[in-house]
Every structure is written in structure tokens, then in C-alpha cells.
Amino acid sequence: MHTSNPSGEALEEPPASLFTNRLRDFLPAGRGFWHDVPDEDWNDWHWQLKHRITTVDQLRRLMPTLTPEEYAGAKLANHKLALAITPYFFNLIDAADEHCPIRWQVIPRVQETHTAAWEMADPCGEDAHSPVPGLVHRYPDRVLFLVTDRCASYCRYCTRSRLVSNASGYDFHPEFDRQIDYIERHPGVRDVLLSGGDPLLFSDEKLEVLLGRLRAIPHVEFLRIGTRIPVFLPQRVTPALCAMLRKYHPLFLSIHSNHPRELTVEVRDALGRLADAGIPLGNQSVLLRHVNDDPEVMKVHVQKLLRCRVKPYYLYQCDLISGSAHLRSSVRQGLRVMEQLRGYTTGYAVPQYVIDAPGGGGKIPVNPDYVLSRNSDRVVVRNYEGRVFEYPEAKDGTPLVKEPIPIEEPELV
Ligand code: SF4
């Protein structure tokens, strides 16, 4: 297929491989081992939670192809970050494929016990920015409100693994009254992000009480929920939940999906229900080795997200969480992935690649270098194909009214 660039030259679109073509389709997760479970149970989120795979014995029974690394990791998991996988999400694992990208995300490995000197239990320095337990106030106008330490399934690279699942004894007990009181006393806080753990694990009633209390604070303009529930447990996204959430607009929701195979028919439909409730949806992915640090896979993923009405929002460089080296990709590879998105697909599909600064500096954007040089009278930039362009500017920053002086300094370009 041919397209053209702004100057009219024909561009050859790289051929999509058979592999990525297959990833484009929305497929149902299927029932797998649970083929005889009635629909009524399977589609009930409480049933899914009750039947999660949480022990090494269950895992070995359902997946005899467990590798020695996985078996050893699963045996140790409950001392660090619990093992839990919903039956729905478990069905996305290809048990015959040791390199299955879903498998890498939720099956523990013994490498989780290997810790390097630069790895940390709290890589983003959240505890140091908590004025009251469960509230992180790092940026001037917004706070992170941690509501629970539970998730539907546990991601092996979780940046809050010190806290979620309580496997390492962090003993997280948010005190909503103290957290809300802090927000009330800080009129500069206009944006509250509910996260955890996963806020959508609360009942509709409990979540509504919390949203109602936050909405009643006059200076809180904007609410957000960070959740992986639509991906791990799409059954939770009921019409009743969506009807409740829509009462608290403006309310945004950030999901967390890393690989196109996670975007099943069930997930697409759950996201559709949320979008129909008027909730703007964004996605946060973590760049992970063995999962999504491949430009072709990432491109399919972001395009598929748009088809689910989800804007790819952030791509995170994996935090320096203890025991995550086997899953961390390099910044070099992250930039390579970004380089293959910008210009090659819809701008809406391109997330912002960020490093959450180790120790608590916040999110820092990382981009391929498109600005080649900049001085007082021009900026020299390159486009996604590597072609170089010049943008003239007046020295004092006022609008340019005279023709710019031609470049004389050869070092400028
Ligand atoms: S869903 Fe989020 S909080 Fe829970 S384990 Fe995964 S990354 Fe951590």
C-alpha cells in the first residue's frame, strides 16, 4: 500500500507480518478449564474473584508446562507479591508457549528474588511524599489517593508491590477520613486520582460513597480512577457500575493494558460500556521485555486501543522495583519503539514515553531527538523520516517580520 508525505513523495508502508495481523483481531478469552461453569457464574465478577488461581498447586494442576523458574517463583511468591490470576485472564495464557507475553506478566519467576543494588522497594519515592497514610502529594495541584491494597490479579512488575497484596507485611490501612480531610484543607488540590490496588474492586456502594465525598469538596474539579479491572476482570464493568460512575463527571479512567492479546472481545465490550457512560478513557502501559518492547507489537496495541475508544496515554519505562530486572527493557529500546510510532500511525495513538524518576522526581518525558539544534534565531528539526527542516524565529522572541538571515554557522545543523 502507498501513502504520501506532505511533499507528495510516495511512502511504502512496511508490510505487517502474519503474526501482528493475528494480534489485530478481538478474540474471546474462551472458557478453557471452566467450560462447564454456567454463564451466570462465569460472567459474575464475584465468582471470578472467588475462583482465582492463588497457589502453586492450583497453578501446576492447570498448567503442567510450568518451567522450573516459574515453579520456584510461584512457590516463593506469597512472601513478596501474592500470586493471583482470575480464571478469565488465565485463559489468555498460552500454556504451550514459554514466551507467551501474558504469562510473563502474571506468573511469578524465581528471578523476582534477585535484587540489584539500584533496585528499590519504593522506586518512585511515594512513601516520602505521603503527608497522611495512603495519600501521595507530589505535584502542586493533584494527589494520588490509594484506596486499597487489593487487585484482581497481580502484575509481577508492580511498582507498588511493597504494598499491594500485603505479602511482604506492609499492612496498608487507608484512613479515608484523614485522606479526605487533607484534601479539604488543601484548596490547591484540584485533581484526585484514585488508585491502589484497584478501586474498582470496591462494591458500587462503597465506591460511590467515596466519589460522593470527593465531589462535595468545592475545589476538587476533576476525578480520575486508575484501574486494571477492565483488563483482568471485564465482568466487573457492569451497566450498574457505569450508571453510578457517570454521576460523578468530570471523571476520567486510566486503564492498564500492555499487549494486544489483552484486548479481547470481553475487554472491548467493557470499555465500550464505560465510553458510552461518557467516561474519557486513557491507557497506561509499562514497557516490558518479552511482552511489548517490540515496535510492531506496540503499534498494533495502540491502534487496537483506539478501536476500543481508549487513548494511549503513557508508556512507562519499568520502575526499578526490586526483582524486576528480567522484565525491564532498556530506554534505548523504548526510544526505538517510540521512533516507530510517531509519524507512522495516528497521533492519537502515540503515548508519552516517561521515566518515573527513581527516588521521587515524578514523571519525566523521554522522546527521540527531533530538535537537532536551537539558537536565538532558528530551530532545526527532523521529521520521522530523518528529513531536516528549519523554523526561523526572531532573536527577541517577537513574531518574525523580516526574512531570517541564512545559516552561516555550519555547526548549526
Ligand atoms: S493492577 Fe496495578 S496495582 Fe495491581 S498489581 Fe497490577 S500494576 Fe500493581
mmCIF file of C-alpha atoms in Angstrom, residues 185-385:
data_model
loop_
_atom_site.group_PDB
_atom_site.id
_atom_site.type_symbol
_atom_site.label_atom_id
_atom_site.label_comp_id
_atom_site.label_asym_id
_atom_site.label_seq_id
_atom_site.Cartn_x
_atom_site.Cartn_y
_atom_site.Cartn_z
ATOM 1 C CA ARG A 185 -7.637 21.511 53.880
ATOM 2 C CA HIS A 186 -5.611 21.981 50.665
ATOM 3 C CA PRO A 187 -7.538 24.190 48.242
ATOM 4 C CA GLY A 188 -4.749 23.861 45.671
ATOM 5 C CA VAL A 189 -5.714 20.219 45.061
ATOM 6 C CA ARG A 190 -7.995 20.279 42.033
ATOM 7 C CA ASP A 191 -7.409 16.736 40.776
ATOM 8 C CA VAL A 192 -7.703 13.477 42.732
ATOM 9 C CA LEU A 193 -6.533 10.161 41.282
ATOM 10 C CA LEU A 194 -7.984 7.102 42.988
ATOM 11 C CA SER A 195 -5.695 4.125 42.734
ATOM 12 C CA GLY A 196 -4.270 1.353 44.860
ATOM 13 C CA GLY A 197 -4.537 -1.616 44.418
ATOM 14 C CA ASP A 198 -7.631 -1.378 42.325
ATOM 15 C CA PRO A 199 -10.511 0.936 43.289
ATOM 16 C CA LEU A 200 -12.960 -0.952 41.068
ATOM 17 C CA LEU A 201 -12.712 -3.922 43.428
ATOM 18 C CA PHE A 202 -14.927 -1.959 45.819
ATOM 19 C CA SER A 203 -18.649 -2.537 45.653
ATOM 20 C CA ASP A 204 -20.605 0.096 43.730
ATOM 21 C CA GLU A 205 -21.966 1.404 47.030
ATOM 22 C CA LYS A 206 -18.579 1.787 48.724
ATOM 23 C CA LEU A 207 -17.038 3.444 45.693
ATOM 24 C CA GLU A 208 -19.987 5.790 45.354
ATOM 25 C CA VAL A 209 -19.627 6.987 48.956
ATOM 26 C CA LEU A 210 -16.002 7.838 48.264
ATOM 27 C CA LEU A 211 -16.687 9.583 44.950
ATOM 28 C CA GLY A 212 -19.580 11.488 46.519
ATOM 29 C CA ARG A 213 -17.401 12.769 49.369
ATOM 30 C CA LEU A 214 -14.707 13.916 46.956
ATOM 31 C CA ARG A 215 -17.213 15.543 44.610
ATOM 32 C CA ALA A 216 -18.595 17.527 47.557
ATOM 33 C CA ILE A 217 -15.239 19.302 48.011
ATOM 34 C CA PRO A 218 -15.644 22.557 46.055
ATOM 35 C CA HIS A 219 -12.005 22.867 44.876
ATOM 36 C CA VAL A 220 -11.821 19.280 43.550
ATOM 37 C CA GLU A 221 -12.547 19.842 39.874
ATOM 38 C CA PHE A 222 -11.529 16.544 38.419
ATOM 39 C CA LEU A 223 -11.605 12.894 39.457
ATOM 40 C CA ARG A 224 -9.641 10.033 37.980
ATOM 41 C CA ILE A 225 -9.553 6.302 38.602
ATOM 42 C CA GLY A 226 -6.530 4.149 37.769
ATOM 43 C CA THR A 227 -7.603 0.543 37.239
ATOM 44 C CA ARG A 228 -6.605 -2.701 35.611
ATOM 45 C CA ILE A 229 -10.021 -4.241 36.246
ATOM 46 C CA PRO A 230 -11.341 -3.847 32.675
ATOM 47 C CA VAL A 231 -8.383 -5.995 31.553
ATOM 48 C CA PHE A 232 -8.209 -8.561 34.386
ATOM 49 C CA LEU A 233 -11.905 -8.752 35.141
ATOM 50 C CA PRO A 234 -14.108 -7.173 32.453
ATOM 51 C CA GLN A 235 -17.126 -8.811 34.120
ATOM 52 C CA ARG A 236 -16.835 -6.142 36.835
ATOM 53 C CA VAL A 237 -17.746 -3.400 34.358
ATOM 54 C CA THR A 238 -21.475 -3.836 34.776
ATOM 55 C CA PRO A 239 -24.133 -1.442 33.472
ATOM 56 C CA ALA A 240 -24.870 -0.572 37.123
ATOM 57 C CA LEU A 241 -21.238 0.421 37.755
ATOM 58 C CA CYS A 242 -21.210 2.595 34.624
ATOM 59 C CA ALA A 243 -24.503 4.252 35.610
ATOM 60 C CA MET A 244 -23.065 5.054 39.033
ATOM 61 C CA LEU A 245 -19.757 6.411 37.693
ATOM 62 C CA ARG A 246 -21.406 8.729 35.206
ATOM 63 C CA LYS A 247 -22.952 10.703 38.080
ATOM 64 C CA TYR A 248 -19.501 11.969 39.087
ATOM 65 C CA HIS A 249 -18.295 13.669 35.919
ATOM 66 C CA PRO A 250 -15.814 15.005 35.057
ATOM 67 C CA LEU A 251 -14.409 11.569 35.786
ATOM 68 C CA PHE A 252 -11.612 10.038 33.702
ATOM 69 C CA LEU A 253 -10.442 6.462 33.837
ATOM 70 C CA SER A 254 -6.938 5.175 33.103
ATOM 71 C CA ILE A 255 -6.734 1.509 32.308
ATOM 72 C CA HIS A 256 -3.551 -0.544 32.205
ATOM 73 C CA SER A 257 -3.014 -2.828 29.235
ATOM 74 C CA ASN A 258 0.331 -3.906 27.840
ATOM 75 C CA HIS A 259 -0.252 -6.243 24.950
ATOM 76 C CA PRO A 260 -2.791 -6.502 22.113
ATOM 77 C CA ARG A 261 -3.791 -10.005 23.230
ATOM 78 C CA GLU A 262 -5.254 -8.485 26.397
ATOM 79 C CA LEU A 263 -7.750 -6.605 24.248
ATOM 80 C CA THR A 264 -10.331 -9.350 23.856
ATOM 81 C CA VAL A 265 -13.990 -9.171 22.863
ATOM 82 C CA GLU A 266 -14.886 -9.017 26.558
ATOM 83 C CA VAL A 267 -12.475 -6.142 27.237
ATOM 84 C CA ARG A 268 -13.571 -4.222 24.144
ATOM 85 C CA ASP A 269 -17.213 -4.525 25.230
ATOM 86 C CA ALA A 270 -16.441 -3.486 28.829
ATOM 87 C CA LEU A 271 -14.536 -0.436 27.576
ATOM 88 C CA GLY A 272 -17.432 0.340 25.247
ATOM 89 C CA ARG A 273 -19.801 0.422 28.235
ATOM 90 C CA LEU A 274 -17.508 2.857 30.049
ATOM 91 C CA ALA A 275 -17.105 5.051 26.961
ATOM 92 C CA ASP A 276 -20.883 5.058 26.446
ATOM 93 C CA ALA A 277 -21.182 6.393 30.001
ATOM 94 C CA GLY A 278 -19.194 9.407 28.807
ATOM 95 C CA ILE A 279 -16.008 8.460 30.653
ATOM 96 C CA PRO A 280 -12.865 9.517 28.778
ATOM 97 C CA LEU A 281 -10.511 6.533 28.711
ATOM 98 C CA GLY A 282 -6.720 6.507 28.635
ATOM 99 C CA ASN A 283 -4.265 3.644 28.791
ATOM 100 C CA GLN A 284 -1.014 3.311 30.684
ATOM 101 C CA SER A 285 1.389 0.626 29.501
ATOM 102 C CA VAL A 286 4.647 -0.440 31.059
ATOM 103 C CA LEU A 287 7.463 -1.203 28.640
ATOM 104 C CA LEU A 288 8.302 -4.842 29.359
ATOM 105 C CA ARG A 289 10.837 -7.265 27.948
ATOM 106 C CA HIS A 290 9.212 -10.370 26.483
ATOM 107 C CA VAL A 291 5.894 -8.532 26.328
ATOM 108 C CA ASN A 292 5.698 -5.304 24.353
ATOM 109 C CA ASP A 293 9.156 -3.834 23.684
ATOM 110 C CA ASP A 294 8.749 -4.625 20.017
ATOM 111 C CA PRO A 295 7.745 -1.726 17.736
ATOM 112 C CA GLU A 296 5.377 -3.866 15.659
ATOM 113 C CA VAL A 297 3.583 -5.284 18.703
ATOM 114 C CA MET A 298 3.293 -1.859 20.296
ATOM 115 C CA LYS A 299 1.901 -0.364 17.126
ATOM 116 C CA VAL A 300 -0.841 -2.983 16.944
ATOM 117 C CA HIS A 301 -1.557 -2.441 20.625
ATOM 118 C CA VAL A 302 -2.010 1.326 20.427
ATOM 119 C CA GLN A 303 -4.115 1.058 17.285
ATOM 120 C CA LYS A 304 -6.301 -1.574 18.905
ATOM 121 C CA LEU A 305 -6.725 0.657 21.966
ATOM 122 C CA LEU A 306 -8.081 3.432 19.736
ATOM 123 C CA ARG A 307 -10.575 0.950 18.299
ATOM 124 C CA CYS A 308 -11.734 0.437 21.915
ATOM 125 C CA ARG A 309 -12.060 4.240 22.277
ATOM 126 C CA VAL A 310 -9.055 4.374 24.602
ATOM 127 C CA LYS A 311 -6.313 6.973 24.092
ATOM 128 C CA PRO A 312 -2.826 5.562 24.712
ATOM 129 C CA TYR A 313 -1.707 7.948 27.454
ATOM 130 C CA TYR A 314 1.619 6.911 28.998
ATOM 131 C CA LEU A 315 4.245 4.338 28.158
ATOM 132 C CA TYR A 316 6.274 3.871 31.337
ATOM 133 C CA GLN A 317 9.838 2.821 31.500
ATOM 134 C CA CYS A 318 9.623 -0.018 34.031
ATOM 135 C CA ASP A 319 10.431 1.296 37.502
ATOM 136 C CA LEU A 320 13.464 -0.012 39.359
ATOM 137 C CA ILE A 321 11.326 -2.239 41.526
ATOM 138 C CA SER A 322 13.224 -4.970 43.370
ATOM 139 C CA GLY A 323 13.345 -8.214 41.440
ATOM 140 C CA SER A 324 12.082 -6.853 38.117
ATOM 141 C CA ALA A 325 15.312 -6.919 36.063
ATOM 142 C CA HIS A 326 14.142 -9.904 33.998
ATOM 143 C CA LEU A 327 11.152 -7.836 32.804
ATOM 144 C CA ARG A 328 12.803 -4.467 32.298
ATOM 145 C CA SER A 329 13.585 -3.311 28.793
ATOM 146 C CA SER A 330 16.158 -0.612 28.075
ATOM 147 C CA VAL A 331 15.458 3.077 27.500
ATOM 148 C CA ARG A 332 17.275 2.631 24.185
ATOM 149 C CA GLN A 333 14.677 0.061 23.141
ATOM 150 C CA GLY A 334 11.846 2.280 24.437
ATOM 151 C CA LEU A 335 13.064 5.109 22.211
ATOM 152 C CA ARG A 336 13.240 2.713 19.279
ATOM 153 C CA VAL A 337 9.609 1.782 19.881
ATOM 154 C CA MET A 338 8.560 5.445 20.089
ATOM 155 C CA GLU A 339 10.502 6.274 16.938
ATOM 156 C CA GLN A 340 8.425 3.680 15.088
ATOM 157 C CA LEU A 341 5.134 5.139 16.304
ATOM 158 C CA ARG A 342 5.481 8.887 15.757
ATOM 159 C CA GLY A 343 4.651 9.642 12.137
ATOM 160 C CA TYR A 344 3.904 6.022 11.318
ATOM 161 C CA THR A 345 0.483 5.994 12.928
ATOM 162 C CA THR A 346 -2.293 8.323 14.115
ATOM 163 C CA GLY A 347 -1.055 10.952 16.561
ATOM 164 C CA TYR A 348 -3.828 9.979 18.992
ATOM 165 C CA ALA A 349 -2.308 6.515 19.154
ATOM 166 C CA VAL A 350 1.105 7.747 20.308
ATOM 167 C CA PRO A 351 1.565 7.666 24.100
ATOM 168 C CA GLN A 352 4.037 9.816 26.011
ATOM 169 C CA TYR A 353 7.041 7.727 26.994
ATOM 170 C CA VAL A 354 8.122 8.618 30.549
ATOM 171 C CA ILE A 355 10.580 7.655 33.227
ATOM 172 C CA ASP A 356 9.167 7.992 36.720
ATOM 173 C CA ALA A 357 12.339 9.402 38.235
ATOM 174 C CA PRO A 358 13.911 6.982 40.704
ATOM 175 C CA GLY A 359 13.608 8.277 44.243
ATOM 176 C CA GLY A 360 10.614 10.543 43.633
ATOM 177 C CA GLY A 361 11.253 13.138 40.911
ATOM 178 C CA GLY A 362 7.947 12.464 39.174
ATOM 179 C CA LYS A 363 7.286 11.565 35.547
ATOM 180 C CA ILE A 364 9.828 12.877 33.084
ATOM 181 C CA PRO A 365 9.042 12.722 29.342
ATOM 182 C CA VAL A 366 11.615 10.920 27.218
ATOM 183 C CA ASN A 367 11.466 11.447 23.466
ATOM 184 C CA PRO A 368 13.582 10.621 20.450
ATOM 185 C CA ASP A 369 15.555 13.742 19.497
ATOM 186 C CA TYR A 370 13.542 15.643 16.926
ATOM 187 C CA VAL A 371 15.119 19.034 17.737
ATOM 188 C CA LEU A 372 18.607 18.888 16.216
ATOM 189 C CA SER A 373 19.699 22.336 17.290
ATOM 190 C CA ARG A 374 18.259 25.571 18.578
ATOM 191 C CA ASN A 375 19.738 29.009 18.817
ATOM 192 C CA SER A 376 18.374 32.530 19.128
ATOM 193 C CA ASP A 377 17.139 32.775 15.530
ATOM 194 C CA ARG A 378 16.114 29.309 14.448
ATOM 195 C CA VAL A 379 15.218 25.793 15.424
ATOM 196 C CA VAL A 380 16.444 22.911 13.321
ATOM 197 C CA VAL A 381 14.233 19.857 13.482
ATOM 198 C CA ARG A 382 13.956 16.499 11.781
ATOM 199 C CA ASN A 383 10.819 14.616 10.901
ATOM 200 C CA TYR A 384 10.081 10.922 11.427
ATOM 201 C CA GLU A 385 11.854 10.041 8.176
#
